[in-house]
Short mmCIF file of C-alpha atoms in Angstrom, two decimals:
data_model
loop_
_atom_site.label_atom_id
_atom_site.label_comp_id
_atom_site.label_asym_id
_atom_site.label_seq_id
_atom_site.Cartn_x
_atom_site.Cartn_y
_atom_site.Cartn_z
CA MET A 19 1.75 -43.41 29.42
CA ALA A 20 -0.02 -46.81 29.83
CA GLU A 21 -3.61 -47.07 29.66
CA ASP A 22 -6.12 -47.88 32.53
CA VAL A 23 -3.70 -48.68 35.28
CA LYS A 24 -4.84 -48.88 38.34
CA PRO A 25 -3.40 -51.11 41.24
CA ARG A 26 -5.49 -52.99 43.67
CA VAL A 27 -4.21 -54.37 46.81
CA LYS A 28 -6.36 -56.00 49.44
CA VAL A 29 -4.39 -56.94 53.26
CA PRO A 30 -6.89 -57.85 56.41
CA LYS A 31 -7.28 -54.14 58.47
CA THR A 32 -6.12 -56.30 61.75
CA ALA A 33 -4.19 -59.00 63.25
CA ALA A 34 -2.70 -60.67 66.00
CA ALA A 35 1.32 -59.64 66.76
CA GLY A 36 3.02 -62.00 64.75
CA GLU A 37 0.51 -63.40 62.55
CA VAL A 38 1.04 -64.65 59.45
CA ILE A 39 -1.08 -62.77 56.56
CA THR A 40 -2.24 -63.24 52.94
CA ILE A 41 -1.76 -60.19 50.92
CA LYS A 42 -3.10 -60.09 47.15
CA THR A 43 -2.25 -57.76 44.61
CA LEU A 44 -3.46 -57.20 41.33
CA ILE A 45 -2.60 -54.19 39.11
CA SER A 46 -4.30 -53.57 35.38
CA HIS A 47 -1.83 -52.79 33.19
CA GLN A 48 -1.87 -54.81 29.52
CA MET A 49 1.76 -56.09 29.82
CA GLU A 50 2.92 -55.13 26.15
CA SER A 51 5.75 -58.05 25.92
CA GLY A 52 7.77 -56.11 22.92
CA GLN A 53 7.48 -59.33 20.76
CA ARG A 54 3.91 -59.14 18.55
CA LYS A 55 3.47 -57.20 15.66
CA GLY A 56 0.88 -54.40 14.94
CA LYS A 57 -1.60 -54.34 12.05
CA ASP A 58 1.21 -52.50 9.96
CA GLY A 59 3.90 -55.23 10.51
CA ASN A 60 6.24 -53.51 12.83
CA LEU A 61 7.00 -54.44 16.08
CA ILE A 62 4.47 -53.04 18.95
CA PRO A 63 7.33 -51.35 21.36
CA ARG A 64 7.66 -53.11 25.00
CA SER A 65 5.69 -51.52 27.63
CA ILE A 66 5.38 -53.32 30.77
CA ILE A 67 5.61 -53.14 34.75
CA ASN A 68 8.92 -54.43 35.56
CA ARG A 69 9.51 -54.26 39.24
CA PHE A 70 6.68 -54.67 42.05
CA THR A 71 8.14 -53.63 45.75
CA CYS A 72 5.78 -54.22 49.22
CA ASP A 73 7.06 -52.34 52.44
CA PHE A 74 6.42 -52.35 55.50
CA ASN A 75 6.76 -49.42 58.07
CA GLY A 76 9.81 -48.87 55.76
CA GLU A 77 11.06 -52.29 55.86
CA ASN A 78 11.03 -54.08 52.62
CA VAL A 79 8.77 -57.33 52.84
CA ILE A 80 8.93 -58.12 48.81
CA ASP A 81 10.92 -57.09 45.99
CA VAL A 82 10.30 -58.85 42.07
CA VAL A 83 11.77 -58.06 39.05
CA LEU A 84 8.90 -58.85 36.17
CA GLU A 85 9.65 -59.85 32.86
CA PRO A 86 8.16 -59.44 29.36
CA ALA A 87 6.65 -62.92 29.34
CA ILE A 88 3.67 -62.14 32.10
CA SER A 89 0.61 -61.30 31.36
CA THR A 90 -2.07 -58.73 31.24
CA ASN A 91 -2.80 -57.54 34.70
CA PRO A 92 0.11 -58.86 36.97
CA TYR A 93 -1.28 -60.51 39.97
CA PHE A 94 1.30 -61.56 43.37
CA GLU A 95 -0.14 -63.29 46.53
CA PHE A 96 2.27 -63.31 49.62
CA ASP A 97 2.30 -64.07 52.91
CA ALA A 98 3.42 -61.60 55.40
CA LYS A 99 4.47 -61.40 59.23
CA VAL A 100 3.13 -58.56 61.26
CA PRO A 101 4.89 -57.45 64.40
CA ALA A 102 3.49 -54.13 65.25
CA SER A 103 0.87 -51.79 63.80
CA GLY A 104 2.39 -50.04 60.92
CA GLU A 105 1.53 -49.75 56.53
CA PHE A 106 2.26 -51.71 53.83
CA LYS A 107 3.22 -49.77 51.18
CA PHE A 108 2.99 -51.29 47.98
CA THR A 109 4.70 -49.72 44.82
CA TRP A 110 4.58 -50.74 40.85
CA TYR A 111 7.19 -49.37 38.17
CA ASP A 112 6.46 -48.98 34.60
CA ASP A 113 8.67 -48.78 31.71
CA ASP A 114 7.76 -45.84 31.00
CA GLY A 115 8.69 -44.27 34.21
CA SER A 116 5.73 -43.76 35.91
CA VAL A 117 5.24 -45.21 39.37
CA TYR A 118 2.00 -46.56 40.69
CA GLU A 119 1.68 -46.95 44.79
CA ASP A 120 -0.69 -47.95 47.33
CA THR A 121 -0.94 -48.32 51.04
CA LYS A 122 -2.52 -50.41 53.36
CA ALA A 123 -3.00 -49.56 57.55
CA ILE A 124 -2.92 -52.92 59.59
CA THR A 125 -3.24 -52.44 63.19
CA VAL A 126 -2.01 -55.26 65.67
CA ASN A 127 -4.65 -55.71 68.83
CA MET B 18 12.09 -110.55 34.65
CA LYS B 19 9.64 -110.69 32.06
CA ASN B 20 6.61 -111.15 34.57
CA GLN B 21 8.28 -107.75 35.92
CA LYS B 22 8.18 -105.81 33.03
CA ILE B 23 4.15 -106.62 32.95
CA LEU B 24 3.48 -105.88 36.23
CA GLY B 25 4.78 -102.84 35.86
CA LEU B 26 2.97 -102.00 32.88
CA ILE B 27 -0.29 -103.40 34.25
CA GLY B 28 0.38 -100.70 37.55
CA LEU B 29 1.08 -97.72 34.93
CA THR B 30 -2.01 -98.73 33.46
CA ALA B 31 -3.67 -98.70 36.43
CA ALA B 32 -2.30 -95.33 37.44
CA CYS B 33 -3.68 -93.91 34.09
CA SER B 34 -7.27 -94.72 34.41
CA ILE B 35 -7.34 -93.96 37.37
CA GLY B 36 -5.70 -90.37 36.84
CA PHE B 37 -8.43 -89.64 34.59
CA GLY B 38 -11.19 -90.89 36.42
CA ALA B 39 -10.36 -87.89 38.38
CA ILE B 40 -10.30 -85.58 36.13
CA ALA B 41 -13.39 -86.59 33.68
CA GLY B 42 -16.85 -86.01 34.30
CA PRO B 43 -17.48 -82.78 36.21
CA ALA B 44 -16.41 -81.73 39.19
CA ASP B 45 -17.78 -82.64 42.51
CA ASP B 46 -17.37 -79.34 44.28
CA SER B 47 -19.67 -76.20 45.12
CA LEU B 48 -19.66 -72.26 44.34
CA VAL B 49 -20.33 -69.56 46.87
CA ILE B 50 -19.14 -66.59 45.70
CA ASN B 51 -17.09 -63.94 48.22
CA GLY B 52 -18.01 -65.78 50.78
CA GLU B 53 -21.73 -65.10 50.56
CA THR B 54 -23.39 -65.79 46.96
CA GLU B 55 -24.35 -69.67 47.05
CA ILE B 56 -24.29 -70.10 42.97
CA VAL B 57 -26.71 -73.24 41.99
CA THR B 58 -24.37 -74.73 39.76
CA LYS B 59 -25.52 -78.20 39.43
CA THR B 60 -29.83 -78.64 39.30
CA THR B 61 -32.66 -81.00 37.17
CA ALA B 62 -32.84 -80.03 33.79
CA PRO B 63 -36.24 -78.42 32.41
CA ALA B 64 -38.64 -80.46 31.64
CA TYR B 65 -38.83 -79.40 27.37
CA ILE B 66 -34.94 -80.56 27.38
CA ASP B 67 -35.11 -83.83 26.04
CA GLY B 68 -31.12 -84.69 25.68
CA LEU B 69 -30.17 -84.14 29.78
CA SER B 70 -31.46 -84.89 32.76
CA GLU B 71 -29.20 -83.02 34.94
CA ILE B 72 -26.94 -79.66 34.11
CA TYR B 73 -23.87 -78.18 35.08
CA SER B 74 -22.51 -75.15 34.65
CA GLY B 75 -18.98 -75.07 33.09
CA TRP B 76 -17.41 -73.87 36.51
CA HIS B 77 -17.64 -77.50 36.97
CA PHE B 78 -15.91 -78.60 34.01
CA ARG B 79 -12.46 -76.40 34.73
CA GLU B 80 -9.59 -77.34 37.03
CA ALA B 81 -9.52 -76.55 40.71
CA ASP B 82 -7.33 -73.89 40.26
CA THR B 83 -9.65 -72.01 37.77
CA ARG B 84 -12.53 -72.86 40.09
CA VAL B 85 -10.95 -71.28 42.71
CA MET B 86 -10.56 -67.96 41.20
CA GLN B 87 -14.42 -67.98 40.69
CA ALA B 88 -15.25 -67.55 44.07
CA ASP B 89 -13.96 -64.54 44.81
CA ASP B 90 -14.03 -61.12 42.84
CA PHE B 91 -10.76 -59.62 44.00
CA ASP B 92 -8.92 -62.94 42.16
CA ASN B 93 -11.72 -62.71 39.31
CA PRO B 94 -9.95 -60.64 36.43
CA GLY B 95 -13.35 -60.53 34.95
CA MET B 96 -14.15 -57.93 38.02
CA LEU B 97 -12.00 -55.55 35.77
CA GLY B 98 -14.25 -54.92 33.24
CA VAL B 99 -16.79 -54.68 35.93
CA GLU B 100 -15.17 -51.89 37.38
CA ALA B 101 -14.60 -49.98 34.44
CA ALA B 102 -18.59 -50.91 33.36
CA LYS B 103 -19.00 -49.21 36.87
CA ASP B 104 -17.34 -45.79 35.61
CA VAL B 105 -19.08 -45.68 32.21
CA TRP B 106 -22.53 -46.19 33.72
CA SER B 107 -22.41 -42.87 35.51
CA GLU B 108 -20.52 -40.99 32.69
CA VAL B 109 -22.88 -38.88 30.36
CA ASP B 110 -22.72 -39.46 26.71
CA GLY B 111 -24.80 -38.32 23.53
CA SER B 112 -26.85 -35.43 22.30
CA GLU B 113 -29.51 -35.86 25.42
CA GLY B 114 -26.51 -35.08 28.19
CA LYS B 115 -27.98 -38.41 29.88
CA ALA B 116 -26.03 -41.11 31.48
CA CYS B 117 -26.87 -44.79 32.18
CA ALA B 118 -27.40 -44.18 36.11
CA SER B 119 -29.56 -40.52 34.87
CA CYS B 120 -32.66 -43.42 34.77
CA HIS B 121 -31.16 -46.28 36.38
CA ASP B 122 -29.66 -44.84 39.05
CA ASP B 123 -27.38 -48.13 41.00
CA PRO B 124 -26.70 -50.71 38.77
CA ALA B 125 -27.75 -52.51 41.39
CA SER B 126 -31.29 -51.90 40.01
CA MET B 127 -30.63 -54.08 37.14
CA ALA B 128 -30.61 -57.49 39.78
CA GLY B 129 -32.40 -60.25 37.79
CA VAL B 130 -32.40 -58.31 34.12
CA ARG B 131 -29.69 -61.18 33.22
CA THR B 132 -31.97 -64.27 34.22
CA GLN B 133 -34.25 -63.17 31.59
CA MET B 134 -32.21 -62.44 28.38
CA PRO B 135 -33.00 -62.90 25.61
CA LYS B 136 -36.49 -62.00 25.61
CA PHE B 137 -39.29 -61.16 23.23
CA ASN B 138 -39.11 -57.30 23.15
CA GLU B 139 -43.12 -56.78 22.42
CA ALA B 140 -42.81 -52.79 21.01
CA LYS B 141 -39.99 -54.22 19.01
CA GLY B 142 -41.67 -57.10 17.74
CA THR B 143 -38.57 -59.42 17.74
CA MET B 144 -36.35 -61.04 20.29
CA TYR B 145 -33.77 -58.82 22.10
CA THR B 146 -30.08 -60.00 23.91
CA MET B 147 -28.63 -57.56 26.19
CA GLU B 148 -26.27 -56.10 23.90
CA MET B 149 -29.29 -55.27 21.83
CA TYR B 150 -31.55 -53.52 24.70
CA ILE B 151 -28.20 -51.62 26.01
CA ASN B 152 -28.04 -50.30 22.24
CA ASP B 153 -31.17 -48.89 22.18
CA CYS B 154 -30.59 -47.05 25.61
CA ARG B 155 -27.86 -45.43 24.04
CA THR B 156 -29.15 -44.44 20.86
CA GLU B 157 -32.94 -44.14 21.34
CA ARG B 158 -32.66 -42.13 24.86
CA MET B 159 -29.35 -40.91 25.51
CA GLY B 160 -28.72 -40.21 21.92
CA ALA B 161 -25.03 -41.84 21.75
CA GLU B 162 -23.59 -43.93 19.32
CA ALA B 163 -24.21 -47.56 19.45
CA TRP B 164 -21.56 -50.26 20.51
CA GLY B 165 -20.35 -53.16 18.60
CA TRP B 166 -21.37 -56.39 19.70
CA ASP B 167 -18.09 -56.92 20.93
CA ASP B 168 -16.32 -53.32 22.04
CA SER B 169 -15.01 -54.10 24.95
CA ASP B 170 -17.70 -51.23 26.39
CA MET B 171 -20.41 -53.65 25.51
CA ILE B 172 -18.51 -56.81 26.74
CA ASN B 173 -17.93 -54.74 30.29
CA MET B 174 -21.78 -53.25 30.38
CA THR B 175 -22.60 -56.85 29.95
CA ALA B 176 -20.88 -57.93 32.99
CA LEU B 177 -21.39 -55.34 35.15
CA ILE B 178 -25.17 -56.16 34.68
CA SER B 179 -24.75 -60.29 34.98
CA SER B 180 -22.93 -59.42 38.02
CA VAL B 181 -25.58 -57.91 40.01
CA SER B 182 -27.73 -61.12 38.77
CA ARG B 183 -25.00 -63.44 40.45
CA GLY B 184 -26.74 -66.21 42.26
CA LEU B 185 -30.65 -65.57 41.05
CA PRO B 186 -31.54 -68.53 38.59
CA MET B 187 -31.56 -68.17 34.66
CA SER B 188 -35.33 -68.16 34.14
CA VAL B 189 -35.71 -67.30 30.39
CA ALA B 190 -39.36 -66.92 28.69
CA VAL B 191 -39.47 -70.10 25.89
CA ASP B 192 -43.39 -70.25 25.20
CA GLY B 193 -45.48 -66.96 23.72
CA PRO B 194 -43.90 -65.22 21.15
CA ALA B 195 -40.48 -66.71 21.68
CA ALA B 196 -41.67 -69.87 20.61
CA PRO B 197 -40.62 -69.48 16.93
CA PHE B 198 -37.42 -67.94 18.15
CA TRP B 199 -36.83 -71.11 20.75
CA GLU B 200 -37.47 -73.55 17.96
CA GLN B 201 -35.37 -71.86 15.73
CA GLY B 202 -32.83 -72.18 18.00
CA LYS B 203 -33.03 -76.08 18.39
CA GLU B 204 -33.66 -76.31 15.08
CA MET B 205 -30.19 -75.55 14.87
CA TYR B 206 -28.89 -76.82 18.18
CA TYR B 207 -28.92 -80.55 15.82
CA THR B 208 -28.26 -79.62 13.27
CA ARG B 209 -24.87 -80.84 12.07
CA TYR B 210 -22.05 -77.58 10.62
CA GLY B 211 -19.16 -77.56 9.17
CA GLN B 212 -16.75 -79.90 7.47
CA LEU B 213 -16.14 -82.16 10.92
CA GLU B 214 -19.91 -82.53 10.73
CA LEU B 215 -20.62 -81.59 14.40
CA SER B 216 -23.96 -80.12 15.67
CA CYS B 217 -23.63 -78.18 19.55
CA ALA B 218 -25.41 -81.54 21.11
CA ASN B 219 -22.70 -83.98 19.53
CA CYS B 220 -19.99 -82.02 21.97
CA HIS B 221 -22.62 -80.48 24.59
CA GLU B 222 -24.98 -82.86 25.30
CA ASP B 223 -23.47 -86.85 24.11
CA ASN B 224 -20.32 -86.12 24.86
CA TYR B 225 -20.04 -83.48 27.96
CA GLY B 226 -17.23 -84.31 30.82
CA ASN B 227 -14.96 -86.35 28.12
CA TYR B 228 -12.38 -84.69 26.42
CA ILE B 229 -12.04 -83.83 22.54
CA ARG B 230 -8.04 -83.30 22.24
CA ALA B 231 -7.07 -81.46 25.47
CA ASP B 232 -10.50 -79.58 26.17
CA HIS B 233 -12.86 -81.04 28.92
CA LEU B 234 -16.36 -80.85 26.88
CA SER B 235 -19.08 -78.80 29.62
CA GLN B 236 -22.69 -78.79 28.51
CA GLY B 237 -21.98 -75.54 27.04
CA GLN B 238 -23.99 -73.45 29.55
CA ILE B 239 -24.08 -70.14 29.14
CA ASN B 240 -25.28 -68.89 32.85
CA GLY B 241 -21.19 -67.67 32.90
CA PHE B 242 -21.30 -65.03 30.53
CA PRO B 243 -19.57 -63.11 29.95
CA VAL B 244 -16.61 -65.10 30.07
CA TYR B 245 -13.19 -64.11 31.79
CA ARG B 246 -11.17 -66.71 29.84
CA LEU B 247 -7.73 -67.31 30.47
CA LYS B 248 -6.18 -67.63 27.11
CA SER B 249 -7.19 -64.79 25.84
CA ALA B 250 -7.21 -62.74 29.05
CA ASP B 251 -10.42 -61.09 28.44
CA LEU B 252 -13.75 -61.13 28.46
CA SER B 253 -15.42 -62.43 26.25
CA SER B 254 -19.29 -62.68 24.57
CA ILE B 255 -22.20 -65.13 24.08
CA HIS B 256 -22.24 -64.86 20.64
CA ASN B 257 -18.30 -64.51 20.03
CA ARG B 258 -18.25 -68.23 21.25
CA PHE B 259 -20.72 -69.33 19.78
CA LYS B 260 -18.81 -68.18 16.27
CA GLY B 261 -15.36 -70.37 17.98
CA CYS B 262 -17.17 -73.08 18.41
CA ILE B 263 -19.26 -73.20 15.17
CA ARG B 264 -15.65 -71.85 13.65
CA ASP B 265 -14.07 -75.05 15.22
CA THR B 266 -16.41 -77.02 12.92
CA ARG B 267 -14.36 -75.43 9.87
CA ALA B 268 -17.78 -73.92 9.08
CA GLU B 269 -18.24 -70.35 7.93
CA THR B 270 -20.03 -68.82 10.74
CA PHE B 271 -22.91 -66.62 11.25
CA LYS B 272 -22.08 -62.95 12.45
CA PRO B 273 -22.08 -61.45 16.08
CA GLY B 274 -25.71 -60.15 16.62
CA SER B 275 -26.85 -62.47 13.39
CA PRO B 276 -30.52 -63.70 13.53
CA GLU B 277 -29.40 -66.48 13.93
CA PHE B 278 -27.41 -66.99 16.98
CA ILE B 279 -30.41 -64.99 18.56
CA ALA B 280 -32.16 -67.68 18.54
CA LEU B 281 -29.17 -69.75 19.00
CA GLU B 282 -29.08 -68.18 22.59
CA LEU B 283 -32.67 -68.28 23.65
CA TYR B 284 -32.39 -71.65 23.41
CA VAL B 285 -28.79 -72.38 24.74
CA ALA B 286 -29.88 -69.99 27.84
CA SER B 287 -33.25 -71.92 28.20
CA ARG B 288 -31.14 -75.50 28.59
CA GLY B 289 -29.44 -73.81 31.63
CA ASN B 290 -32.70 -72.36 33.24
CA GLY B 291 -32.45 -73.16 37.21
CA LEU B 292 -28.92 -72.47 37.18
CA SER B 293 -27.44 -69.23 38.74
CA VAL B 294 -26.05 -66.35 36.83
CA GLU B 295 -22.18 -65.94 37.24
CA GLY B 296 -21.37 -63.76 34.71
CA PRO B 297 -18.61 -62.88 34.92
CA SER B 298 -17.18 -66.25 35.45
CA VAL B 299 -13.54 -67.55 34.86
CA ARG B 300 -12.72 -70.49 32.19
CA ASN B 301 -10.37 -71.62 29.74
#
């Protein structure tokens, strides 16, 4: 189990219909590549976030495969068009099988 | 044909010099954190500093994308350490059943502390850094074990205490009981160390704005500490940075927390009196 894993998301609370907004996400995670050796000379097993997705009202916005070369605390910033009020759902998938989730509601006015 | 080649060469040289001109020297830019906290990154040097007329935060010497990271707490990875320390702040530790919050309430009550560090501690009769004050709290008031100088708990806590002073001007005392420590630090600053025979001043006073191989030299100001270093993807303490610098001169270094580094910290901090506290800042 990876330690101190905590997802964070920044989404505007309101938007105009059809507006393109910027979403920022960050998850604290050590992203151990599996290439490094520990003090005992043995390989430290790989432990990374391997997939990140964002959905809006059930529709997929972004789906990312992460590889071991990505550094610690992976950060994603992307744009999304908001057609109506609803909820963004963010999901991170860990090598150890853990799934971390966060949601943010947005109101179209 | 020959003429064309020469012309091409001149063009290339001109392009190169423009390229270097654009990146050398402190960047002409200003820093506002979270759209509200204005940071003084450039001001007149204190009167007791002979070698500099204008002082610049190290922020001016970093690339544009690194500078932008520091302008928003969400983008600043150093704030992860601050968040972790906020949890520790209210965790009871040690035999006395106390947490930081038991005496100090909210971390915001620490505003202004970072601006005076390091400071002469009358009760102990010596120069004290923030790490030493934190450890005194832990061992004497909480009955807890002292943290190591470069433990992540310690660096995170200094980041939290710095973060609530952001925007306030550095103002360490250099006179009175601090004077002998300041003199010792100044002596060190101008002493050449190591096989490369480099003093702090050779790079950070005589050559700031220039490149030493691929590194863009800053004035070595410490108002932004602890810093989140992109190369190590972690927060780094002042003394850890001093150690790195002295090691790079190929010298035997002093230890973090040693009397030498405490004196040097005071002198270097005083060279930045007037710059805003930025810690945790983002650097290479």
